[in-house]
Short mmCIF file of C-alpha atoms in Angstrom, two decimals:
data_model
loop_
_atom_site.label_atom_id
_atom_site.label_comp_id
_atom_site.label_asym_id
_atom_site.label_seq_id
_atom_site.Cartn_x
_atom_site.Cartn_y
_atom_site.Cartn_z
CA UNK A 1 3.76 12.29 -16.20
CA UNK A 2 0.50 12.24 -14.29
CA UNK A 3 0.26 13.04 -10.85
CA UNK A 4 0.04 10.92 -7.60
CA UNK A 5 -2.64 12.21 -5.19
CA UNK A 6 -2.85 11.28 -1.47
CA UNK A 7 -6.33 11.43 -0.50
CA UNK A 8 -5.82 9.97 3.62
CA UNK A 9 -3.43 8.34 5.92
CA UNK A 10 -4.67 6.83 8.85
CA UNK A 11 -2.32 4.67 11.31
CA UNK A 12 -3.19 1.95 14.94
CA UNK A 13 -1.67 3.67 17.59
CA UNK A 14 2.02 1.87 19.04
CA UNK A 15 1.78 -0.82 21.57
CA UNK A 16 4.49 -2.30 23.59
CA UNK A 17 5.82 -5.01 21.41
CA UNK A 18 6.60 -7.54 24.22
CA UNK A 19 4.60 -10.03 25.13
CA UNK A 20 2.50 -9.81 28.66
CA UNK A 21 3.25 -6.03 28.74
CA UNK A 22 1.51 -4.84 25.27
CA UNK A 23 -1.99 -4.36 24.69
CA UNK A 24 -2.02 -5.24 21.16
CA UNK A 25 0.36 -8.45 21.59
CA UNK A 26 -2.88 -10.73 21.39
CA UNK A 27 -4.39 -9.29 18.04
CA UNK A 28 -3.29 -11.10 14.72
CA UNK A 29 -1.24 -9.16 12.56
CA UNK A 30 -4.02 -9.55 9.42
CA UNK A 31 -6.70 -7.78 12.21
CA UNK A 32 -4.03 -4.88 12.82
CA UNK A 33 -3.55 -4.40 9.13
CA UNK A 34 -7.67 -5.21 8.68
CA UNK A 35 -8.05 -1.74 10.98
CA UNK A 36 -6.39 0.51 9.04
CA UNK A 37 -7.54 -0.98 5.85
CA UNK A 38 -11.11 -0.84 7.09
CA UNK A 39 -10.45 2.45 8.06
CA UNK A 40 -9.40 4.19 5.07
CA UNK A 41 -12.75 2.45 3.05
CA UNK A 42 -15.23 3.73 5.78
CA UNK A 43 -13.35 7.20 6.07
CA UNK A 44 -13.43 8.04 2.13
CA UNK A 45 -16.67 5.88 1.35
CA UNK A 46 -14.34 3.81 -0.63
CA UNK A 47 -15.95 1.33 -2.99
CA UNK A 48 -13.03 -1.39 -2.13
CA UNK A 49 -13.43 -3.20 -6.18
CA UNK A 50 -12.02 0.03 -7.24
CA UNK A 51 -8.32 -0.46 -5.32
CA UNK A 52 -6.06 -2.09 -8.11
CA UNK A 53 -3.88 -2.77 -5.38
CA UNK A 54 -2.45 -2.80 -2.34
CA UNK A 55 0.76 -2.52 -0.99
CA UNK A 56 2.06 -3.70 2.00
CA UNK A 57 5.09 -3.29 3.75
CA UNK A 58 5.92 -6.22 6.36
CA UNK A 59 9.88 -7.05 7.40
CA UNK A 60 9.43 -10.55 8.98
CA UNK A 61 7.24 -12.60 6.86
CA UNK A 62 7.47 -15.74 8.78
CA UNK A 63 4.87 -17.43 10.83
CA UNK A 64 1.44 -15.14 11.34
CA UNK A 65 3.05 -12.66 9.07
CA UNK A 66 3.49 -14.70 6.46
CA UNK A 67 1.92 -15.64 3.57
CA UNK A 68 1.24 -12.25 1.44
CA UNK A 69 -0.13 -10.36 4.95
CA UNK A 70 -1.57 -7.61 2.71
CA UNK A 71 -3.98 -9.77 0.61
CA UNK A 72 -5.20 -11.38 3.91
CA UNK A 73 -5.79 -8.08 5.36
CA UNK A 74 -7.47 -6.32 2.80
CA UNK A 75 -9.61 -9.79 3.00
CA UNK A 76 -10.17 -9.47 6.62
CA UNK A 77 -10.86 -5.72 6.03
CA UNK A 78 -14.41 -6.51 3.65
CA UNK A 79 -12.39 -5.46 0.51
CA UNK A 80 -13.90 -6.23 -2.86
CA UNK A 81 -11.86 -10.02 -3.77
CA UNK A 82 -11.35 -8.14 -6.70
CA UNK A 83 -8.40 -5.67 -5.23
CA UNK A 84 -5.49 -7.07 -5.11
CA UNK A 85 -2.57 -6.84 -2.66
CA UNK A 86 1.09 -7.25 -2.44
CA UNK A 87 3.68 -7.74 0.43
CA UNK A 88 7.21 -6.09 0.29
CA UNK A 89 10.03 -6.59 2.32
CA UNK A 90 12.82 -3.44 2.18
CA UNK A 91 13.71 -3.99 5.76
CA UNK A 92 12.60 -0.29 8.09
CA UNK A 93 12.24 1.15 4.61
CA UNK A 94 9.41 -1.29 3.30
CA UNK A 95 6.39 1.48 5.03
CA UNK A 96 8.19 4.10 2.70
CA UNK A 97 8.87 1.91 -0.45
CA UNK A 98 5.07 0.50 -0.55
CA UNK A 99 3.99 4.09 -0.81
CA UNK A 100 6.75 5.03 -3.31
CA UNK A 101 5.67 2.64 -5.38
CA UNK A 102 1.72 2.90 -5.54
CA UNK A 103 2.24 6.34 -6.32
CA UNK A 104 4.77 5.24 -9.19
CA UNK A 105 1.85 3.16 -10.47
CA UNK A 106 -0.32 5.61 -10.66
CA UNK A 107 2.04 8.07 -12.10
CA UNK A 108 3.16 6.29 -14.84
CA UNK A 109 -0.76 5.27 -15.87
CA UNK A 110 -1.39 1.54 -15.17
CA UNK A 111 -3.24 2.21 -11.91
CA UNK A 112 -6.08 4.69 -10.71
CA UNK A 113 -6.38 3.76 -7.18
CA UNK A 114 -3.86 2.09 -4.81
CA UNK A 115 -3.89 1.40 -1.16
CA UNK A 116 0.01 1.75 0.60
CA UNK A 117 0.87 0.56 4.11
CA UNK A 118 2.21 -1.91 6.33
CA UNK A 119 2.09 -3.33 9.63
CA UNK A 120 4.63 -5.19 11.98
CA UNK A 121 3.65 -7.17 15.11
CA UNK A 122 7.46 -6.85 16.82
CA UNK A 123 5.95 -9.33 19.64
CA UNK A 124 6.27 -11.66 17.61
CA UNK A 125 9.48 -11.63 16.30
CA UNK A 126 11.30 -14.73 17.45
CA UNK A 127 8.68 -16.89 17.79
CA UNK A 128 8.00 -17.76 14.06
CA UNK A 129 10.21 -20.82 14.35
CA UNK A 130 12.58 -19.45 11.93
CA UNK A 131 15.99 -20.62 11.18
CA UNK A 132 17.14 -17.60 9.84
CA UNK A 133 20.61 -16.91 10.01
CA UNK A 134 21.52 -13.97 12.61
CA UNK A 135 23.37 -11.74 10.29
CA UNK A 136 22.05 -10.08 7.33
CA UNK A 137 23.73 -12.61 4.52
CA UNK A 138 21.47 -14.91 5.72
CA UNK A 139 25.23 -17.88 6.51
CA UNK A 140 26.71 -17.14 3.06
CA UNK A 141 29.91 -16.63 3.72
CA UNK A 142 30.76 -15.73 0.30
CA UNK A 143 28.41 -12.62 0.78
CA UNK A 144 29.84 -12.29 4.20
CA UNK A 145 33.57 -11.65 2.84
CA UNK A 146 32.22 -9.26 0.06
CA UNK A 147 30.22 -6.96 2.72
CA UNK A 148 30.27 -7.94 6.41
CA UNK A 149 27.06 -6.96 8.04
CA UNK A 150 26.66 -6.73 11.71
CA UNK A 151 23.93 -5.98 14.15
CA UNK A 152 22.49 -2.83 13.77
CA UNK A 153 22.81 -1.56 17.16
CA UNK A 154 26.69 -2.35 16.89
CA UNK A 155 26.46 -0.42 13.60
CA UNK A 156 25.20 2.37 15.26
CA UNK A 157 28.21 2.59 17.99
CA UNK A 158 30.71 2.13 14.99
CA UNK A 159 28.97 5.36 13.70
CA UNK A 160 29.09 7.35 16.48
CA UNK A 161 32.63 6.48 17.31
CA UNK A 162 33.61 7.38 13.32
CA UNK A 163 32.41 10.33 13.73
CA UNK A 164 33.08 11.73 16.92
CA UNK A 165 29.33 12.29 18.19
CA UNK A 166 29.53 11.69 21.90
CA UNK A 167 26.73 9.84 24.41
CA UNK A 168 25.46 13.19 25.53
CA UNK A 169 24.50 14.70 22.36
CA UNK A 170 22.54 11.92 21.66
CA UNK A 171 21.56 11.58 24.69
CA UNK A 172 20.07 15.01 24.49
CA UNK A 173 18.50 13.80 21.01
CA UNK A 174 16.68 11.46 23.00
CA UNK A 175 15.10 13.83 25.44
CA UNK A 176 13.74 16.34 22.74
CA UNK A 177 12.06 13.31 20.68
CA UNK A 178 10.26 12.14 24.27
CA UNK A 179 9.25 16.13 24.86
CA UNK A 180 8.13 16.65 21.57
CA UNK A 181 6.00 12.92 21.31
CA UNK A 182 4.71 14.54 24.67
CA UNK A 183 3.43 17.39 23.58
CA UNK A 184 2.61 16.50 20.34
CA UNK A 185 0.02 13.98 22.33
CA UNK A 186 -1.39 16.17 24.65
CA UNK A 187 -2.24 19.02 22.05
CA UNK A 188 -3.98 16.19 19.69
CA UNK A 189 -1.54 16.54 16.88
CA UNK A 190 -2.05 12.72 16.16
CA UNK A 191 -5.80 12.42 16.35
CA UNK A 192 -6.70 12.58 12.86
CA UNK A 193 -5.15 9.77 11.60
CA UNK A 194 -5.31 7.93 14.60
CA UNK A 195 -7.67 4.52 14.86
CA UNK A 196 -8.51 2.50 17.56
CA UNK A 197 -7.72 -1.14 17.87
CA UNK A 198 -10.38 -3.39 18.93
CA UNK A 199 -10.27 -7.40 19.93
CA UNK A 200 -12.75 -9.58 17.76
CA UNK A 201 -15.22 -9.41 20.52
CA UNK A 202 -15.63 -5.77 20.62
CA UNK A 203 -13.74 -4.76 23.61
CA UNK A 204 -11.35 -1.83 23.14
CA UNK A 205 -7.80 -3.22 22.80
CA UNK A 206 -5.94 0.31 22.53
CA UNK A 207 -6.49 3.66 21.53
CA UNK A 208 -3.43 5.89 22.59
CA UNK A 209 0.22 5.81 22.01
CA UNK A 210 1.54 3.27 24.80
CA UNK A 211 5.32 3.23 24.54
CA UNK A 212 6.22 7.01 25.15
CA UNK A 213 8.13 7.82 28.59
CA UNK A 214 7.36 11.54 29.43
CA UNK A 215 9.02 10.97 32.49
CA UNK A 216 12.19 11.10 30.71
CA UNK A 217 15.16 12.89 31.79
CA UNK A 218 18.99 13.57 31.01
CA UNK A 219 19.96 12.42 34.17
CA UNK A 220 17.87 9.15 33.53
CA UNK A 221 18.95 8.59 30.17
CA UNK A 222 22.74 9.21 31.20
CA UNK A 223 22.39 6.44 33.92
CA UNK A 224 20.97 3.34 31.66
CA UNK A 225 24.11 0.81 30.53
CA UNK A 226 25.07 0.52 26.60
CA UNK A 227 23.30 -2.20 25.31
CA UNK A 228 25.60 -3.28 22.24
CA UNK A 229 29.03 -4.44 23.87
CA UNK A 230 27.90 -7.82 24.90
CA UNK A 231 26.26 -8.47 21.41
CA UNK A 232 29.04 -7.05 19.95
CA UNK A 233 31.14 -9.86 21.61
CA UNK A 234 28.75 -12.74 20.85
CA UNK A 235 29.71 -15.48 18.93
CA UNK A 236 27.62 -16.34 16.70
CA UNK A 237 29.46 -19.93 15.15
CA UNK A 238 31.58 -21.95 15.61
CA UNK A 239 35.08 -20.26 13.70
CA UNK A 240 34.01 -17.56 16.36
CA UNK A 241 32.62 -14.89 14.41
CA UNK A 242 31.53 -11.94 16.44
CA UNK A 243 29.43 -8.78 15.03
CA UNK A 244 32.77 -6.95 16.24
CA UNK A 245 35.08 -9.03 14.15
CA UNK A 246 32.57 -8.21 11.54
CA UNK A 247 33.03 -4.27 11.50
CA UNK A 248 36.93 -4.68 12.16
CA UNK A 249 36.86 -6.42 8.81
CA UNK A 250 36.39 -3.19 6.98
CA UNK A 251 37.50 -0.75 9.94
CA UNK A 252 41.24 -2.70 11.49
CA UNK A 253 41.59 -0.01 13.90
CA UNK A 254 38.32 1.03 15.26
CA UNK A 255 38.13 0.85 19.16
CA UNK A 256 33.99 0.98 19.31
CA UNK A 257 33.03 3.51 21.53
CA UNK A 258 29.45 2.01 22.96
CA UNK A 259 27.01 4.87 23.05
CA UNK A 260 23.47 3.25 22.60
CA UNK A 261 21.38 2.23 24.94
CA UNK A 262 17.23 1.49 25.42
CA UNK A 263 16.38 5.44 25.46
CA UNK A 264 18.63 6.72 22.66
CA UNK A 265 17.12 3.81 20.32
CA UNK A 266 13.70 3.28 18.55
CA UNK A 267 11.21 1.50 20.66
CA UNK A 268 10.02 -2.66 20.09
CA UNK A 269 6.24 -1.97 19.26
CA UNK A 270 3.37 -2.85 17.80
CA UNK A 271 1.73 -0.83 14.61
CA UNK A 272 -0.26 -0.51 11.00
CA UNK A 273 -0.77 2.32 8.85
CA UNK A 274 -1.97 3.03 5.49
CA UNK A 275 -2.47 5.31 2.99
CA UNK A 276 -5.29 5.95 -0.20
CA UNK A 277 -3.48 7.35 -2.97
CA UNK A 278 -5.65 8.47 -6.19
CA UNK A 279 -4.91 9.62 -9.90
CA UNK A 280 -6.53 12.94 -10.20
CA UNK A 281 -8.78 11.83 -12.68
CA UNK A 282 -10.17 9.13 -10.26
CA UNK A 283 -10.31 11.38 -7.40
CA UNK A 284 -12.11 14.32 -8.96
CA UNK A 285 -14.43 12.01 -10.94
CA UNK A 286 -15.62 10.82 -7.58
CA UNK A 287 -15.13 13.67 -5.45
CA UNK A 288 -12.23 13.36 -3.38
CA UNK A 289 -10.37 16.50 -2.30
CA UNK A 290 -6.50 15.18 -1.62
CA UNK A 291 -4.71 16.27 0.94
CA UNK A 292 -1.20 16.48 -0.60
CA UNK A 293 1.03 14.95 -3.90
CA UNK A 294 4.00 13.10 -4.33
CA UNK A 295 7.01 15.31 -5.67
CA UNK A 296 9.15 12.84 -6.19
CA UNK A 297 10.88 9.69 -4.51
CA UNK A 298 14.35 7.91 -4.48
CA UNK A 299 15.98 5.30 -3.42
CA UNK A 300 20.00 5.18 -2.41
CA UNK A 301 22.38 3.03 -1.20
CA UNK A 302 25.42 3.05 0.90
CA UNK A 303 27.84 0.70 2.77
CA UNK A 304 26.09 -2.42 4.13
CA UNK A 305 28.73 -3.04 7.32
CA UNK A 306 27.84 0.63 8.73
CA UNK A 307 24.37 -0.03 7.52
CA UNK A 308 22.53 3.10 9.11
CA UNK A 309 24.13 5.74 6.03
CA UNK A 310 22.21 5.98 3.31
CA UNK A 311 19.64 8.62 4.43
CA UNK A 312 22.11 11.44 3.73
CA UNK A 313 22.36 10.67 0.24
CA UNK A 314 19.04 9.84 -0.36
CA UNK A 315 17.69 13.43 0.91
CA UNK A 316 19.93 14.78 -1.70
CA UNK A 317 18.89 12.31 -4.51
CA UNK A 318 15.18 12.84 -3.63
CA UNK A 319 15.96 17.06 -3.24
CA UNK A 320 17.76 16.44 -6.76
CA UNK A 321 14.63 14.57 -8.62
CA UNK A 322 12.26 17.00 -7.56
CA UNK A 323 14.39 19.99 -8.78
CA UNK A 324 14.54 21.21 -4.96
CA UNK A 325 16.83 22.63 -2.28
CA UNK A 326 16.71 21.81 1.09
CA UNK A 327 15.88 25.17 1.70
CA UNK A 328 12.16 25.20 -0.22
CA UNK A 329 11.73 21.74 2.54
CA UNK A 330 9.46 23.29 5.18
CA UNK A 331 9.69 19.68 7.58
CA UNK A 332 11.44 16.72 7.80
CA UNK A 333 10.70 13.48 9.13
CA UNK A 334 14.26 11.23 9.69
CA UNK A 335 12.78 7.84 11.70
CA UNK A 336 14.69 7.57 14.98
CA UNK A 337 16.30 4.02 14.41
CA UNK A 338 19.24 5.13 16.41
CA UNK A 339 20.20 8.72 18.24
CA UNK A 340 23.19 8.38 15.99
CA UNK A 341 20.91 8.32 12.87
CA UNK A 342 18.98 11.62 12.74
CA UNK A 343 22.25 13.13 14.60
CA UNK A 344 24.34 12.75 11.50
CA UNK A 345 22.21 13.25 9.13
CA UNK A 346 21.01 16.57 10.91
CA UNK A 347 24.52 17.53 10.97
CA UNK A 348 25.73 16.21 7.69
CA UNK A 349 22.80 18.47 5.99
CA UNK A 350 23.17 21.63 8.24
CA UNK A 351 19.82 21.63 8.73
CA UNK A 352 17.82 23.69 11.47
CA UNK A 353 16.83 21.26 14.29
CA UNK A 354 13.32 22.89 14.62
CA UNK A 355 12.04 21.41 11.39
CA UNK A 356 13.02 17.29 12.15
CA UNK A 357 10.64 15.25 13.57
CA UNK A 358 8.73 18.12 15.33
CA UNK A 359 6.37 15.58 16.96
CA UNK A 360 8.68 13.70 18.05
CA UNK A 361 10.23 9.94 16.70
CA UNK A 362 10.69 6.43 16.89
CA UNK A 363 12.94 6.92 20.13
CA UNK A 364 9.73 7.93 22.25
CA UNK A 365 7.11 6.49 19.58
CA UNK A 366 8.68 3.10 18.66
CA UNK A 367 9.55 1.74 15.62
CA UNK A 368 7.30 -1.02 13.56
CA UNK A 369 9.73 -1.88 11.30
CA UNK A 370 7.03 -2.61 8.11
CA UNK A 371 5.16 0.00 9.46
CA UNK A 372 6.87 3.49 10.42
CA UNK A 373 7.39 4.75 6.69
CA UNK A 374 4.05 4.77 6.09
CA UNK A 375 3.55 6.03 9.62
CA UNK A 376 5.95 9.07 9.19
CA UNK A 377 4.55 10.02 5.98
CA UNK A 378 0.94 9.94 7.32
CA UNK A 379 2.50 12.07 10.24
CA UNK A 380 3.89 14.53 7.77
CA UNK A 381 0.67 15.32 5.78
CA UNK A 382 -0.88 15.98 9.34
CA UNK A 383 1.60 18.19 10.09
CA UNK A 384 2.07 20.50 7.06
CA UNK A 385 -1.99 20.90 7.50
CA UNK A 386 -1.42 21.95 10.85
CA UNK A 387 1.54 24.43 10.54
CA UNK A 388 0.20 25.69 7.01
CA UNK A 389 3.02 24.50 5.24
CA UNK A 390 3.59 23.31 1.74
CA UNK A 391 7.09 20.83 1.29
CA UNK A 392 7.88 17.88 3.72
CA UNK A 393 10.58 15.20 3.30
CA UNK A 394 10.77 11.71 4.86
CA UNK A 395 13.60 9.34 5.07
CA UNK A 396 14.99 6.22 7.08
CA UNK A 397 17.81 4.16 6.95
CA UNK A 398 17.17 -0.15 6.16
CA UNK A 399 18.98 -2.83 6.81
CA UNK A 400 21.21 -3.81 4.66
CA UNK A 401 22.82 -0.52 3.60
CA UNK A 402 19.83 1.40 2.00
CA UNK A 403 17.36 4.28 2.54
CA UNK A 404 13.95 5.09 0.52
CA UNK A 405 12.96 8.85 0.27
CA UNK A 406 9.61 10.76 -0.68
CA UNK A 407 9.18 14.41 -1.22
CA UNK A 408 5.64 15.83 -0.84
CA UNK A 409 3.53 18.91 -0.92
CA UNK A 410 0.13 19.76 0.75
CA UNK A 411 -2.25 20.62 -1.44
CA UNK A 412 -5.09 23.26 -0.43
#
C-alpha cells in the first residue's frame, strides 16, 4: 500500500467562543476555514486544481455552518473550482477522521493530493434556529431505550465516580495542562503553524491563543462549583426525563459524584486548522519535502451512555494496526474534553505523564469541536520536530460512544 505523506499543518489561533467577549465571534465560519485553507496554498506554493479534495470536519452544520462549509471555504480561500470538498460530522472526532481519511485516499491510490481540516465557530452554537433534540438520539425513544445518552459533562461525573478518580487529581490535571499551554506559548512552540485571523477589511482580528488562564491555581480551581448537577437534574420533557435518569438506566445504583467544573473541562472557543497531505509520487515530482507519514489509523467504539471511553481501546487498536507498542510511541496527544478523560486513559495505559499533551490541552487551549483533531495532529508534527522524535499518537473521545486514532512518524 502506498504511503500517506503530510507535507504542513497550519491552524487560527483559539478565540473565546462567546459572543461580546471573543475576538473571532464576528468572522464567518467559511472566512475562518478560508485562512487556513489560504494558508496552506500560499505556504507550499500550492497550485489549488491539483487538491482532489478536501475534507472538512464541522460538528454543527446548521445555520452559517451549514451547507457543505468545506466547499465554501476552499471557495472563499481562491481554490481552483476544480478541487473539491467534503464536510464530515464524527462529533469531537470529525478534525481526526477528515485527516484519517484523506490519507486513506491517498493510500489506497484514487487520490494524489488532499487537503484535511475543520473548523467550528462554538459562538454560534445555539443560535442556528435548530430544533434539534437535546440528547444524542435526536427524540427517538426507541434509540433512547436501546442506549441512553446523556450530556457529556454528566457522562464525565458518572466516569469519575465509576472509577474512583477524585476532584483533586483532576484538579491537578487541570493545572499542568494551563502550565504547560503557558509555557509552551511563551517559548514559541506554536508559531509555526500558527496563522493570523484577519476581518474582511484588513484589520487584525487575532493572532495569539486567547482562552488560556496562566493565572491558574489549585487553590482556584478547588474553589469553582461543579457545573453538571443542575443539568443532571433538568428535565428535558414532559414524562420527566432527566440526563440522570438517563445514566441510572444502565447504572441503578450509581450515586454521581459531581467532579467537573469550568477549569477541569475543555474550553468554548473559536478555531480552524488544516492539513496538506501528498502521495510521494506527487510530492517528490513537485518538490515537497514532508514533514511526517501516517502509520496507521483506527477507529473504535464503546458504550454510548458513558460516552467519553473509547480512546483506551482505540490507542490499542491503532498501536495494533501499525504493528507497535506503546513503548516505540515517543508522544501522545489525548484532547482534554474532560479532566476525567486523559486521567483514565493515562492510567488505564500506564503511561508516563511526561509524554501526554506536553504543550498543554483543550482544558487551557479550548476545544473546537470540528476542529481540535486536526489541531492536535498539527500540534504533534510540531512537536516531534522540536524534541527530535520519531512516533506520536493522537486520540479523542466523540459523542456518541466513539474515538478516531492516528499513528504517525516524522520524517527527516
Amino acid at each position: 500500500m502506498a504511503e500517506a505523506w503530510i507535507i504542513d499543518a497550519c491552524r487560527t489561533p483559539r478565540g473565546i467562543g462567546k459572543v461580546g467577549k471573543g475576538a473571532l465571534t464576528d468572522i464567518h465560519p467559511q472566512r475562518l476555514g478560508a485562512t487556513v485553507l489560504k494558508a496552506l496554498a500560499e505556504r507550499n506554493d500550492l497550485n489549488t486544481a491539483d487538491v482532489e479534495d478536501v475534507i472538512w470536519g464541522t460538528s454543527s452544520q446548521r445555520g452559517k455552518q451549514g451547507g457543505d462549509l468545506g466547499r465554501m471555504s476552499a471557495l472563499d480561500a481562491g481554490y481552483d473550482v476544480r478541487s473539491s470538498a467534503m464536510t464530515l460530522d464524527r462529533f469531537c472526532g470529525s478534525g481526526i477522521t477528515s485527516v484519517n481519511i484523506a490519507a486513506a485516499n491517498i493510500m489506497s491510490g484514487m487520490e494524489d493530493l488532499v487537503v484535511a481540516g475543520g473548523a467550528e465557530m462554538m459562538s454560534l452554537h445555539g443560535q442556528g434556529g435548530s430544533n434539534a433534540s437535546p440528547f444524542m438520539d435526536n427524540g427517538n425513544t426507541h434509540l433512547r431505550e436501546m442506549h441512553p445518552q446523556p450530556h457529556q459533562g454528566v457522562c464525565a461525573d458518572a466516569i469519575a465516580t465509576l472509577e474512583n478518580i477524585p476532584r483533586e487529581a483532576l484538579d491537578a490535571l487541570a493545572l499542568v495542562s494551563q502550565q504547560r499551554a503557558d509555557h509552551a506559548i511563551k517559548n514559541g512552540h506554536f508559531d509555526k503553524s500558527l496563522v493570523p485571523v484577519y476581518h474582511d477589511d484588513g484589520t487584525l482580528a487575532l493572532d495569539k491563543e486567547e482562552f488560556p488562564r496562566p493565572q491558574t491555581t489549585l487553590e482556584g480551581l478547588g474553589n469553582l462549583k461543579a457545573s453538571f448537577g443542575a443539568i443532571a437534574d433538568f428535565e428535558l420533557d414532559e414524562e420527566g426525563t432527566t440526563f440522570r435518569k438517563l445514566v441510572l438506566q444502565r447504572y441503578p445504583d450509581l450515586k454521581i459524584n459531581h467532579v467537573h467544573h469550568a477549569g477541569n473541562s475543555s474550553g468554548v472557543v473559536d478555531g480552524a486548522a488544516a492539513l496538506l497531505l501528498a502521495s510521494p509520487e506527487y510530492a517528490k515530482a513537485h518538490g515537497m519535502k514532508p514533514r511526517a507519514r501516517v502509520v496507521a489509523m483506527a477507529n473504535m467504539g464503546d458504550s454510548p451512555t458513558l460516552m467519553l471511553n473509547a480512546p483506551v481501546p482505540a490507542a490499542r487498536k491503532v498501536l495494533q494496526k501499525a504493528n507497535m507498542k506503546l513503548e516505540d510511541i515517543d508522544l501522545i496527544e489525548i484532547n482534554e474534553a474532560f479532566a476525567v478523560v486523559t486521567e483514565k486513559f493515562i492510567r488505564d495505559l500506564d503511561l508516563d505523564r511526561d509524554i501526554v499533551n506536553v504543550n498543554g490541552g483543550a482544558m487551557a487551549l479550548g476545544h473546537p469541536i470540528g476542529a481540535t483533531g486536526s489541531i492536535l495532529i498539527g500540534t504533534m508534527v510540531d512537536e516531534l520536530e522540536r524534541r527530535d522524535k520519531q512516533f506520536g499518537l493522537i486520540t479523542m473521545c466523540a459523542a456518541g460512544g466513539m474515538a478516531p486514532a492516528i499513528i504517525i512518524e516524522r520524517m527527516q
